[in-house]
Amino acid sequence: EAAPGTPAWHGSGATVSRGLTLINAGFLDEHRVEELAEVLGMGARHLTRLFMQHLGVPPRMLARTRRVQIAKRLLDETDLAITEIAFVAGFSSLRRFNTVFKDTYGRSPSHIKRTSRSGNLNGRAVTLQLAYRPPFNWSLLAALLSAEATPGVEAVSDGEYRRTMAIDGAAGWFSVRPVPDQHLLRLALQLSDYARLKLIIERVRTMFDLSANPVEIGRHLGRHPQMAPVVQRAPGLRLPGAWDGFEVAVRVLVARDVGHIGTAAVMSKLAATYGQPLVASDDSGVTTLFPTAAVLMQAPLTDLGLSRRAEHGIRRLAHAVVRSDLRFDPRVAFDDLVNALTREADLDLPSAHWVAMRTLGEPDANPFGAGS
């Protein structure tokens, strides 16, 4: 599969780009086009006109194409049952899935399943390939992830990133590593329930910036006198996104209090004390789910070595998430998330930009303040 690009559009094109992000995350699997348009701040007819103008197809057709593409990949690359694949991909019924799939590929899902070489389901572990545009500087990206990793929750070793996750009550882990000599990343994951697999795939794509066009980005950065040497030394460098925006925000509050050198120790103790143990499939160094907002808003936090201001800040952040005054969700606009972080989490503007940028994959953030 070719890596889908997200052009650096502005104005109406930026709206279409954000709409694509929501569609890829499965928004239209559970909502109507009118609701998508409302999230984007316009009427459904105008949104459809914008999609036709920029992409040549309406939103609902894009959503249908995305569903069937994901289903085809799961049929080819996993041993998930056909019924499970239908609902994971976002189809409302097995009958509808069979009809759309046969219309698209001229063959039934069962025929694809019989002739595929899938064999990646081992103890409910699923393995998929995610495409990207080269160059991709994996070693530096992995080093950045390793520097920020919360012990017990995340680990980077032997060129592989691994972490625990929980989504809609399903807990497990995933790992990502490059496929040698191919423009692909190997995503392996194990969950108690794969109902939200499509959302997980899109979150991983955002986290590793797989929709980026590094050649175009490098061309623009190469015009900047300070950035040009960096681009030449490290082509394909990408800033990783975040699996969990709440986790990033907590880390920012901790780092502000104890400094970057002491942050890993505090985050490790925070996870070990208040996180939920996860029985990992092997000795991978990831055994703990990061604490939820519901847990941290009631936690005393007095044994972490933090100041009272930091303890209060973490609990305040957690309260805002539980009340839904602060949502780390692709449906939230970048500016709205920044405003919520400054209002509800006591973050300064550059820190709020940093958290929102890492959460949403926003390219036009300013996390270093004025003059950067």
mmCIF file of N, CA, C and O in Angstrom, residues 24 92 195 201 208 236 264 279 331:
data_model
loop_
_atom_site.group_PDB
_atom_site.id
_atom_site.type_symbol
_atom_site.label_atom_id
_atom_site.label_comp_id
_atom_site.label_asym_id
_atom_site.label_seq_id
_atom_site.Cartn_x
_atom_site.Cartn_y
_atom_site.Cartn_z
ATOM 1 N N ASN A 24 -10.109 8.840 8.471
ATOM 2 C CA ASN A 24 -9.173 7.732 8.657
ATOM 3 C C ASN A 24 -9.267 7.135 10.049
ATOM 4 O O ASN A 24 -8.995 5.941 10.243
ATOM 5 N N SER A 92 -21.167 -1.968 9.118
ATOM 6 C CA SER A 92 -22.251 -2.145 10.082
ATOM 7 C C SER A 92 -22.823 -3.552 10.078
ATOM 8 O O SER A 92 -23.513 -3.947 11.017
ATOM 9 N N ALA A 195 -11.700 -4.618 18.476
ATOM 10 C CA ALA A 195 -12.774 -3.806 17.906
ATOM 11 C C ALA A 195 -12.289 -2.431 17.460
ATOM 12 O O ALA A 195 -12.829 -1.854 16.514
ATOM 13 N N ILE A 201 -4.433 1.742 14.411
ATOM 14 C CA ILE A 201 -3.558 1.895 13.249
ATOM 15 C C ILE A 201 -3.367 3.366 12.918
ATOM 16 O O ILE A 201 -2.240 3.825 12.669
ATOM 17 N N PHE A 208 4.052 8.091 14.340
ATOM 18 C CA PHE A 208 5.307 7.959 13.612
ATOM 19 C C PHE A 208 5.342 8.814 12.339
ATOM 20 O O PHE A 208 6.225 8.647 11.505
ATOM 21 N N GLY A 236 15.292 12.985 6.537
ATOM 22 C CA GLY A 236 14.240 12.086 6.986
ATOM 23 C C GLY A 236 13.979 12.121 8.473
ATOM 24 O O GLY A 236 13.288 11.254 9.012
ATOM 25 N N ALA A 264 12.453 10.961 34.200
ATOM 26 C CA ALA A 264 12.251 9.525 33.967
ATOM 27 C C ALA A 264 12.007 8.785 35.279
ATOM 28 O O ALA A 264 11.137 7.912 35.354
ATOM 29 N N VAL A 279 0.015 -8.141 32.047
ATOM 30 C CA VAL A 279 0.773 -9.361 31.832
ATOM 31 C C VAL A 279 1.212 -9.372 30.376
ATOM 32 O O VAL A 279 0.424 -9.637 29.472
ATOM 33 N N ARG A 331 -10.714 14.810 16.926
ATOM 34 C CA ARG A 331 -11.842 15.668 16.544
ATOM 35 C C ARG A 331 -11.708 17.081 17.108
ATOM 36 O O ARG A 331 -12.422 17.996 16.696
#
